[in-house]
mmCIF file of C-alpha atoms in Angstrom:
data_model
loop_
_atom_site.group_PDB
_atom_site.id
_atom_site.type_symbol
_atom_site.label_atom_id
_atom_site.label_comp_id
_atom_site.label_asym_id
_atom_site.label_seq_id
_atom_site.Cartn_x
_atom_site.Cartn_y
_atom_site.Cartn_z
ATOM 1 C CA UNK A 574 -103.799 90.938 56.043
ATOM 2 C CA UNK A 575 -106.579 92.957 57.576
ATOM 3 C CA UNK A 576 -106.156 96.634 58.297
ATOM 4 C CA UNK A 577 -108.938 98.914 60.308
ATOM 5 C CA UNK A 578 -109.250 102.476 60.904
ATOM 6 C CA UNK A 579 -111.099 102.732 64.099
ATOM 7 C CA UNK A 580 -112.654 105.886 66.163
ATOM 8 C CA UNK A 581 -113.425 105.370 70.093
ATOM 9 C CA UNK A 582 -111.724 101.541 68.716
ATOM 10 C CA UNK A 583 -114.991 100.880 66.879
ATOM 11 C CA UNK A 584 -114.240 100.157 63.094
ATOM 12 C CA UNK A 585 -115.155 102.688 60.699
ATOM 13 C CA UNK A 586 -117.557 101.380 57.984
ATOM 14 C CA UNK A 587 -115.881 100.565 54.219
ATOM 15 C CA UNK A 588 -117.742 102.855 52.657
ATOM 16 C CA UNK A 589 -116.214 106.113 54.675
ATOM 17 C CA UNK A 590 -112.376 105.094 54.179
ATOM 18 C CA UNK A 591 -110.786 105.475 50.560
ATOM 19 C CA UNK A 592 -108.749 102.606 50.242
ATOM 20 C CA UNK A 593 -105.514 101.728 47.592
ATOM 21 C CA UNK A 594 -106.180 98.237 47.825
ATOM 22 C CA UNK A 595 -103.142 95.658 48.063
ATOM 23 C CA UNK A 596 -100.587 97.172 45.772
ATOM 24 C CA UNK A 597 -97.517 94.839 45.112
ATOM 25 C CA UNK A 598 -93.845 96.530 46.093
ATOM 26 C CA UNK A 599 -90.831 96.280 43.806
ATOM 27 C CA UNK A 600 -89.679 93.471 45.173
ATOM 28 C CA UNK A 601 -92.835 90.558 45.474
ATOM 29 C CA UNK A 602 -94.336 92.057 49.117
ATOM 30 C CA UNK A 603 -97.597 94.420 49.042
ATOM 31 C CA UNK A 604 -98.626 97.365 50.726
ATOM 32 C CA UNK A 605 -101.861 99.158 51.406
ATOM 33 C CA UNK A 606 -103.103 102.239 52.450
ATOM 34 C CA UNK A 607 -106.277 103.658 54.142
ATOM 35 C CA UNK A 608 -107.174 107.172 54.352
ATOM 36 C CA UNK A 609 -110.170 109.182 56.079
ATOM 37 C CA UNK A 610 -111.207 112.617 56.504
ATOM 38 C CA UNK A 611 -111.094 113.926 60.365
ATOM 39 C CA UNK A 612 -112.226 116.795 62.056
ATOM 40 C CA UNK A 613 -108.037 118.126 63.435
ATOM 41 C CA UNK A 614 -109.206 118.023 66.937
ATOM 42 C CA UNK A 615 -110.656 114.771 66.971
ATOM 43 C CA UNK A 616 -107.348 112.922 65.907
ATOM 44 C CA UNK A 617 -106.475 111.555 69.091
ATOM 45 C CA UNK A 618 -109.654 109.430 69.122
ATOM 46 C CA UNK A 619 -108.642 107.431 65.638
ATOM 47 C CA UNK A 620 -106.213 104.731 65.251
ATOM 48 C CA UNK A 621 -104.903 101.893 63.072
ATOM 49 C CA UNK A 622 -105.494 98.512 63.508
ATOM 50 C CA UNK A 623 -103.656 95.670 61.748
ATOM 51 C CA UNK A 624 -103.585 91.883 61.811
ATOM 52 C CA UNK A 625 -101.862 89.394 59.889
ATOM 53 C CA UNK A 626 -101.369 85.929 60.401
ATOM 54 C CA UNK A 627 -97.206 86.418 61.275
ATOM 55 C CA UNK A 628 -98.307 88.599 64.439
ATOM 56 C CA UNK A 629 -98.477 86.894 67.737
ATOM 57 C CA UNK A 630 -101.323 90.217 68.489
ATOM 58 C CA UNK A 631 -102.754 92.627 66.075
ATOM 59 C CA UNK A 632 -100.567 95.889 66.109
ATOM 60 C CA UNK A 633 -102.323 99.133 67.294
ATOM 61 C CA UNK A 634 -101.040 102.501 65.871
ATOM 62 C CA UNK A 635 -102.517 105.644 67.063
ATOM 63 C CA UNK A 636 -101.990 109.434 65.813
ATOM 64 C CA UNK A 637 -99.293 110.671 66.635
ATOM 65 C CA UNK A 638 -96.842 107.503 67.573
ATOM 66 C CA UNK A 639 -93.978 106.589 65.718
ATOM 67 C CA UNK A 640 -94.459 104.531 62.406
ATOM 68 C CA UNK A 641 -94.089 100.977 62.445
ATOM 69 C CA UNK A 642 -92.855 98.299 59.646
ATOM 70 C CA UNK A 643 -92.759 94.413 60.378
ATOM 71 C CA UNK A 644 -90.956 92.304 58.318
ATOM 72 C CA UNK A 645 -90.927 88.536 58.214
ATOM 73 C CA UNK A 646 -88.242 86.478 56.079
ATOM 74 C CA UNK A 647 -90.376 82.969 56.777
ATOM 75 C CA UNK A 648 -91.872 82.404 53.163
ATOM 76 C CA UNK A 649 -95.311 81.951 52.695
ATOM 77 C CA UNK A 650 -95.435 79.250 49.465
ATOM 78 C CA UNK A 651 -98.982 80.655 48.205
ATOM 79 C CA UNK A 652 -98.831 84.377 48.847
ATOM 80 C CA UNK A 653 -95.327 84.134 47.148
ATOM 81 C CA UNK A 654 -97.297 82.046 44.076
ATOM 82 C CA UNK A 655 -100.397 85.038 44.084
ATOM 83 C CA UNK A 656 -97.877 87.688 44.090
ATOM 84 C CA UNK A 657 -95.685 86.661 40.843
ATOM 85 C CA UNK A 658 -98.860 86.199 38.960
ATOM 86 C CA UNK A 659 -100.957 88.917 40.013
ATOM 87 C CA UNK A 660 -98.075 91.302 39.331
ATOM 88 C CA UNK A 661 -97.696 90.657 36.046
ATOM 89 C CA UNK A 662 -101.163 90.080 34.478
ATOM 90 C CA UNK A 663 -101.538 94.129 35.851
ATOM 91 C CA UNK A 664 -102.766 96.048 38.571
ATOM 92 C CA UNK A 665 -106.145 95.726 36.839
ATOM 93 C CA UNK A 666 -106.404 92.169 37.114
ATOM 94 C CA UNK A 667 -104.569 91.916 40.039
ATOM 95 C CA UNK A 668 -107.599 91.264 42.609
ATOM 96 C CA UNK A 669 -109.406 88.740 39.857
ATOM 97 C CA UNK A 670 -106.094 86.934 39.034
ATOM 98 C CA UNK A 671 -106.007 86.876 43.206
ATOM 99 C CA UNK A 672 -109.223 85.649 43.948
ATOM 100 C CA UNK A 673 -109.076 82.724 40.814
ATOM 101 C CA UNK A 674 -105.707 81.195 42.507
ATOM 102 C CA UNK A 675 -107.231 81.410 45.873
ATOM 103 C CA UNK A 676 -109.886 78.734 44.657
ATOM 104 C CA UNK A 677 -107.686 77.017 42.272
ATOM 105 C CA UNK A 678 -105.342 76.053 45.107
ATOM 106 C CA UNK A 679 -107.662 75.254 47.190
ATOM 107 C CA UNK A 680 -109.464 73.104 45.358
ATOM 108 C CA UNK A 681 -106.556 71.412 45.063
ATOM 109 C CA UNK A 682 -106.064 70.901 48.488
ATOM 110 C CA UNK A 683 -109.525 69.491 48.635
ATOM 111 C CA UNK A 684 -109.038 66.828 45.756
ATOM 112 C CA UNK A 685 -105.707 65.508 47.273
ATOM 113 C CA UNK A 686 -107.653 65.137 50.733
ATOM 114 C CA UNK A 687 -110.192 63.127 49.159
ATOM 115 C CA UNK A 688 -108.219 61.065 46.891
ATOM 116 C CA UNK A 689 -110.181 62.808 43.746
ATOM 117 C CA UNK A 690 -108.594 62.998 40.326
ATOM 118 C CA UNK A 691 -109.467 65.914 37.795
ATOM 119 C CA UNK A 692 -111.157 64.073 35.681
ATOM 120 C CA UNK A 693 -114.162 65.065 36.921
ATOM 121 C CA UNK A 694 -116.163 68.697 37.816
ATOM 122 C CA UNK A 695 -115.399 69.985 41.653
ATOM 123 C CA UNK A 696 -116.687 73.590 42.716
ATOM 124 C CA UNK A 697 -115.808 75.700 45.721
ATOM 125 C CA UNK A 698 -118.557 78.074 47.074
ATOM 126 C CA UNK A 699 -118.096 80.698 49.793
ATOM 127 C CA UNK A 700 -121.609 82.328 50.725
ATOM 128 C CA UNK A 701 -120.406 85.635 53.055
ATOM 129 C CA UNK A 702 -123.012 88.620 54.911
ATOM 130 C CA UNK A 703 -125.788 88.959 57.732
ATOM 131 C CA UNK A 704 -129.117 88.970 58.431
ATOM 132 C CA UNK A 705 -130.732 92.320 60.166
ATOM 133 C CA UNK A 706 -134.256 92.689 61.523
ATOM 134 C CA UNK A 707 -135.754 96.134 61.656
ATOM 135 C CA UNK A 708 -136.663 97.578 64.458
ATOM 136 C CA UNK A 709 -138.158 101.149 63.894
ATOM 137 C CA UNK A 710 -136.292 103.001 61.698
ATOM 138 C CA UNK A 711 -132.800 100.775 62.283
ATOM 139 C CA UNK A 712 -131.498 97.553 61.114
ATOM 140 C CA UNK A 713 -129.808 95.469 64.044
ATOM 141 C CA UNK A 714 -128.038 92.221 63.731
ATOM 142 C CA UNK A 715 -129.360 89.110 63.938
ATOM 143 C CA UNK A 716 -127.313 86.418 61.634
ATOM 144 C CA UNK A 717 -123.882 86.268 60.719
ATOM 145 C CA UNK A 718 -123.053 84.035 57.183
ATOM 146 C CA UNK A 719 -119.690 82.674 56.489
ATOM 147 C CA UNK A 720 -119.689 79.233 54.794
ATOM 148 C CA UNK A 721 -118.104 77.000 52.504
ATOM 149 C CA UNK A 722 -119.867 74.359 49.847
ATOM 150 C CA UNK A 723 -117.964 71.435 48.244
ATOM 151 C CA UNK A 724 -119.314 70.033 45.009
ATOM 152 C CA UNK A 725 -122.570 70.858 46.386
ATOM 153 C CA UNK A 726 -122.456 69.762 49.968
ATOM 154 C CA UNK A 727 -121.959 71.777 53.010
ATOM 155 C CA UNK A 728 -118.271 71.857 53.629
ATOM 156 C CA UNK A 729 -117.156 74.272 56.714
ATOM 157 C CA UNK A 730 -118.830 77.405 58.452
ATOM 158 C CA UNK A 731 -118.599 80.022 61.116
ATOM 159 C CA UNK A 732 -120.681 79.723 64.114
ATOM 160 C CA UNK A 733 -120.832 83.475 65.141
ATOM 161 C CA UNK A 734 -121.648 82.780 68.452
ATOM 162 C CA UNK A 735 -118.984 80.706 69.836
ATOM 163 C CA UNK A 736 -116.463 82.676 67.034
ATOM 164 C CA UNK A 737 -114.936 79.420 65.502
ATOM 165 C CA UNK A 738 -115.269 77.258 62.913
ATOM 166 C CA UNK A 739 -117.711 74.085 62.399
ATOM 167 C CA UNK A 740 -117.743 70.910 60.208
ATOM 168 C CA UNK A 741 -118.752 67.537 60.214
ATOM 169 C CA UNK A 742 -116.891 66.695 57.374
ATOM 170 C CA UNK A 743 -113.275 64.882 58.124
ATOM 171 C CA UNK A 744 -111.998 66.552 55.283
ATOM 172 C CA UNK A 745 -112.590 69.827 56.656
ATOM 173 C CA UNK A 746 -111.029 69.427 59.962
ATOM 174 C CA UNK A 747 -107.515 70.535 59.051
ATOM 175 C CA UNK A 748 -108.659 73.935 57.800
ATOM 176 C CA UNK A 749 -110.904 74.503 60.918
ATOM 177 C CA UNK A 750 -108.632 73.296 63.086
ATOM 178 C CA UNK A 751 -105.442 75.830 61.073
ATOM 179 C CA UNK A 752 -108.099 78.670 61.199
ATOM 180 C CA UNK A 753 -109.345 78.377 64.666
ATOM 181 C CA UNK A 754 -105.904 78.334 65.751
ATOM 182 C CA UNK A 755 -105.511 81.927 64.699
ATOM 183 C CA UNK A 756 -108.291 83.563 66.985
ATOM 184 C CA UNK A 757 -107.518 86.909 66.015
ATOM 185 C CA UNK A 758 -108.880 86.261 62.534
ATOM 186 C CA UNK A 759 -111.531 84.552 63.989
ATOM 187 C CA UNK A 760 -112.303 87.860 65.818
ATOM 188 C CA UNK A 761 -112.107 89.808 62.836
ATOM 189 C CA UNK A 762 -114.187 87.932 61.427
ATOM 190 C CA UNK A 763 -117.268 87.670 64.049
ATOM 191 C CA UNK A 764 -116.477 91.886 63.631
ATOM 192 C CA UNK A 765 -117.129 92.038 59.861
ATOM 193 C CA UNK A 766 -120.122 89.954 60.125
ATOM 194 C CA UNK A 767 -121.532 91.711 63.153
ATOM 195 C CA UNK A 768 -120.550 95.360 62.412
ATOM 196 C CA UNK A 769 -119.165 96.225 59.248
ATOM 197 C CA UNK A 770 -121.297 94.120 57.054
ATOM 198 C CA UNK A 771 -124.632 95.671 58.872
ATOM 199 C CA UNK A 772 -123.004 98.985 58.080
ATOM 200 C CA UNK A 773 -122.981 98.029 54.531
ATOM 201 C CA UNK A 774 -126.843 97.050 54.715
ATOM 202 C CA UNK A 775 -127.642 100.288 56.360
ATOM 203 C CA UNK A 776 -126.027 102.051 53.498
ATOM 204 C CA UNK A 777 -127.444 100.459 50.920
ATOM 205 C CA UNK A 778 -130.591 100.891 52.173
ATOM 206 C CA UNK A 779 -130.061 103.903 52.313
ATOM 207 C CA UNK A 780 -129.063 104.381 49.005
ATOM 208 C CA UNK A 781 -132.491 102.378 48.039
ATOM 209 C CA UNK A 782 -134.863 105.023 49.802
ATOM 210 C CA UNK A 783 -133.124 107.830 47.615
ATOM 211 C CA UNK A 784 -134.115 106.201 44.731
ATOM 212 C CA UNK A 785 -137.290 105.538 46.179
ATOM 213 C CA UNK A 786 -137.896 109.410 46.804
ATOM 214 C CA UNK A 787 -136.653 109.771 42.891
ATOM 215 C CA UNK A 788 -138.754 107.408 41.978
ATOM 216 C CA UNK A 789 -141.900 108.390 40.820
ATOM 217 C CA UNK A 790 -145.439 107.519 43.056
ATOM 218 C CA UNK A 791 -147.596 104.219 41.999
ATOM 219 C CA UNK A 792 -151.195 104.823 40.564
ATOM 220 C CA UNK A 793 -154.674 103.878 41.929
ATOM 221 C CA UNK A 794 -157.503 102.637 40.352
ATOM 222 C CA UNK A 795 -160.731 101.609 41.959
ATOM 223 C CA UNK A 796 -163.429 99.703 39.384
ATOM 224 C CA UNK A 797 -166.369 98.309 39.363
ATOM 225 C CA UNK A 798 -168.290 95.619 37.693
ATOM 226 C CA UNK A 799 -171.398 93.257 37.534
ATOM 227 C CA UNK A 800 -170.808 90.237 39.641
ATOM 228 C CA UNK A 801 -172.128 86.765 38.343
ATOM 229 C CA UNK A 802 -175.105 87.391 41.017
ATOM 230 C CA UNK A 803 -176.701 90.768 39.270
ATOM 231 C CA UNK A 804 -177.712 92.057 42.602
ATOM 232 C CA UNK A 805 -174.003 92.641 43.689
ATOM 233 C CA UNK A 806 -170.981 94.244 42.302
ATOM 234 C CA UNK A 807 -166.996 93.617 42.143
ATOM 235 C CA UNK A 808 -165.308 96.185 43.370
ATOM 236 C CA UNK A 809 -161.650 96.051 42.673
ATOM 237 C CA UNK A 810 -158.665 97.715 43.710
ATOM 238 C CA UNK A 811 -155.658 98.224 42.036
ATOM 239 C CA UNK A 812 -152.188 99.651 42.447
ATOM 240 C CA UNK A 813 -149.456 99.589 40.033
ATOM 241 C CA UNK A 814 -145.747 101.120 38.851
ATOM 242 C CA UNK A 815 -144.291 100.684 42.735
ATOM 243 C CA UNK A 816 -140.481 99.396 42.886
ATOM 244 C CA UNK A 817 -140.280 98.667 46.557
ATOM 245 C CA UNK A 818 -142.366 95.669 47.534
ATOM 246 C CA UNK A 819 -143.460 96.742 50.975
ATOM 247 C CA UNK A 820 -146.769 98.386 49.532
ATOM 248 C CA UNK A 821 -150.078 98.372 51.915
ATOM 249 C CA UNK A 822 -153.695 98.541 50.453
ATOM 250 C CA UNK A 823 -156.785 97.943 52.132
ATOM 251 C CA UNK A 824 -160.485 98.146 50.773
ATOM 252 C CA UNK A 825 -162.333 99.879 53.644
ATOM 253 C CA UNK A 826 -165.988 100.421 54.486
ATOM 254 C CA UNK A 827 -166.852 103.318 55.941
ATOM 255 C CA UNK A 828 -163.321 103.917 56.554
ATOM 256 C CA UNK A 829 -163.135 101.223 58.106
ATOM 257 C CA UNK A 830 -160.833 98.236 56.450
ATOM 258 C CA UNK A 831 -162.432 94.851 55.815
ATOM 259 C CA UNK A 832 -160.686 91.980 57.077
ATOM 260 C CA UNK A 833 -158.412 89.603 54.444
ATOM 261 C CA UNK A 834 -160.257 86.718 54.818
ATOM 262 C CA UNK A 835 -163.306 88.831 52.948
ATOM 263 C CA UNK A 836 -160.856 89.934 50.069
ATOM 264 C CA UNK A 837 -159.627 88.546 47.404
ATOM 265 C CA UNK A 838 -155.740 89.414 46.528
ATOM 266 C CA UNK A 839 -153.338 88.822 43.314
ATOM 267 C CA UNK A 840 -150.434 88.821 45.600
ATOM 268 C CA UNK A 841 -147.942 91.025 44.694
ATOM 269 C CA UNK A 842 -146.953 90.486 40.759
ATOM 270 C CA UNK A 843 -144.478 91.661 38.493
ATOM 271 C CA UNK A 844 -145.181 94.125 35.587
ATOM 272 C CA UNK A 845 -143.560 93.977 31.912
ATOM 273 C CA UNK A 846 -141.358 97.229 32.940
ATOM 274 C CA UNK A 847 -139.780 95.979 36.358
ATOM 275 C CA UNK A 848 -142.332 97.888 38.779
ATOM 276 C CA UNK A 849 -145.037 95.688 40.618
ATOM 277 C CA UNK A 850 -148.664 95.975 41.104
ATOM 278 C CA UNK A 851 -151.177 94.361 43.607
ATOM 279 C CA UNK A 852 -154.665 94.194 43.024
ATOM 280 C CA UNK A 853 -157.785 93.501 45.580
ATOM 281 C CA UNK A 854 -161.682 92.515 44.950
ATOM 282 C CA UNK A 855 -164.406 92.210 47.119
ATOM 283 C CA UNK A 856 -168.013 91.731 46.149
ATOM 284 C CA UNK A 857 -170.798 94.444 47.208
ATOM 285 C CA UNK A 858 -174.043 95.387 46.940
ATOM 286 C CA UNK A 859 -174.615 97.676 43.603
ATOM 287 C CA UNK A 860 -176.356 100.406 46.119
ATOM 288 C CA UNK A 861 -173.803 100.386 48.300
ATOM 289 C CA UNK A 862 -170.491 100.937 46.271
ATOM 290 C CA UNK A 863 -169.873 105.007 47.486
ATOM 291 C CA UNK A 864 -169.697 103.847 50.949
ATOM 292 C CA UNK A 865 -166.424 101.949 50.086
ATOM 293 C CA UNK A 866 -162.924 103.413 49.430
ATOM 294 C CA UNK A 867 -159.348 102.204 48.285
ATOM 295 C CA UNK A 868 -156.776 103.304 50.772
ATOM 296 C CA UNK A 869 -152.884 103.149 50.176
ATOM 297 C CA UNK A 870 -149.764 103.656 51.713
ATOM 298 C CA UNK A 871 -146.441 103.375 50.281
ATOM 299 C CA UNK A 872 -143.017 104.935 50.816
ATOM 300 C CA UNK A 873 -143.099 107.210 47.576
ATOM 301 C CA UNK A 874 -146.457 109.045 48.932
ATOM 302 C CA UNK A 875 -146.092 111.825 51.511
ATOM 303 C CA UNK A 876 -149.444 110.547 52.707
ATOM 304 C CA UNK A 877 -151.710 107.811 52.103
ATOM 305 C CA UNK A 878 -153.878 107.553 48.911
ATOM 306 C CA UNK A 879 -157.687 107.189 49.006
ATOM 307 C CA UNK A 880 -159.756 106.890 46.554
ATOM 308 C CA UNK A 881 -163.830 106.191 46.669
ATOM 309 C CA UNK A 882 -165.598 103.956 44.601
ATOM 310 C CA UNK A 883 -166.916 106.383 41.388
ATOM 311 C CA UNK A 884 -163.875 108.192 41.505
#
């Protein structure tokens, strides 16, 4: 069961609704509940969205209508199974316990397809979340993931383009053929991957650059030393203690940066304390070392850092 609160029918993101989770009921079903905070005259732009896999179309509820209840008498052998159990190892364990029978069962499934016996290891992967690009100071979409690996082989995916699922495995062809057949969820599911799941990104990148602002500003060194030909010097560059990876650092002469192919880098390397430092050399001639500088840019810097050679 998937259940949306939307504005303008857009999805709002995870992160802005407080959610109960599913809670079981008294006797075996479940229940959830979503809640957001909305400005009072803006309530006629939210509404509820709901799909489950016993709905011929998802059910739309907006503010104001009368509440709605669907109930269904068909059983449904594994929900029934996941409801027992996750009921009574506690509410606490109640999405584990949930998400361990998922797999066991279908596991299952996947053994008695392929005539396999359980005397051996099988594992079930799912790999699930997008791919952005950045363009200025935005993430867009670009790559939706949703895939399934059988004892180490590709097993079944979603192709977000054409919104169904793919396989070339025989095995897998009555699950893509059972989930394709509900296009709803299929639709849901191209939504996640496209909208909800970018959300998600944006946030935690969001949360990232906080702790980037927290965090506090690399250091720069610029040294110099006798090169093996006593007429010249190395000049080196060095910045270290950043978090973030996406550091720039140029040598420049004259204020003017050499190119890379005249520099020699460390790459980006990891310190003993988690941070990162990058360090560049170039070789010089001993009286001409002031007309070089070090410049830096990094996110934790209000402006770039430069630093001349003797400083």
């Amino acid at each position: 069961m998937m259940m949306t609160i939307r504005k303008y029918r857009s999805p709002l993101p995870e992160y802005e609704v407080e959610s109960t989770g599913i809670r079981p009921n008294h006797d075996w079903t479940f229940q959830m509940k979503k809640s957001v905070i909305i400005q009072e005259d803006e309530k006629a732009e939210f509404d509820c969205f709901v799909v489950h896999r016993s709905l011929n179309e998802p059910i739309i509820v907006r503010w104001g209508s009368l509440e709605q209840a669907y109930c269904r008498t068909e059983p449904l052998e594994q929900f029934h199974i996941n409801s027992k159990k996750g009921y009574f190892h506690g509410h606490r364990k109640y999405f584990h316990t949930l998400e361990l029978l998922w797999f066991n069962v279908n596991v299952d499934i996947l053994m008695k397809r392929m005539r396999q016996t359980e005397s051996d290891l099988h594992v079930l992967q799912w790999r699930h979340g997008c791919e952005v690009v950045q363009e200025g100071d935005e993430v867009k979409f670009s790559k939706g993931i949703s895939e399934y690996g059988y004892d180490g082989e590709n097993f079944l995916s979603f192709d977000n383009k054409e919104s169904q699922w793919v396989t070339s495995v025989d095995a897998a062809l009555p699950t893509k053929r059972k989930w394709d057949n509900v296009p709803i969820l299929n639709m849901y599911t191209k939504g996640y991957l496209e909208k909800e799941c970018v959300d998600w990104l944006n946030k935690f990148r969001e949360y990232d650059n906080e702790e980037l602002r927290k965090a506090s500003p690399p250091d720069v060194r610029v040294f110099a030393r006798k090169s093996s030909d006593e007429s010249k010097l190395k000049l080196t560059c060095l910045v270290t203690g950043f978090y973030s990876e996406d550091v720039t650092m140029t040598i420049r002469k004259y204020r003017t940066s050499l190119c890379e192919n005249e520099v020699e880098s460390t790459g980006i390397r990891p310190n003993h304390d988690g941070t990162f430092q990058l360090r560049k050399s170039v070789e010089i001639n001993e009286n001409e070392k002031s007309e070089y500088d070090c410049f830096v840019s990094h996110r934790t810097f209000k402006e770039p850092v430069i630093v001349q050679c003797g400083n």
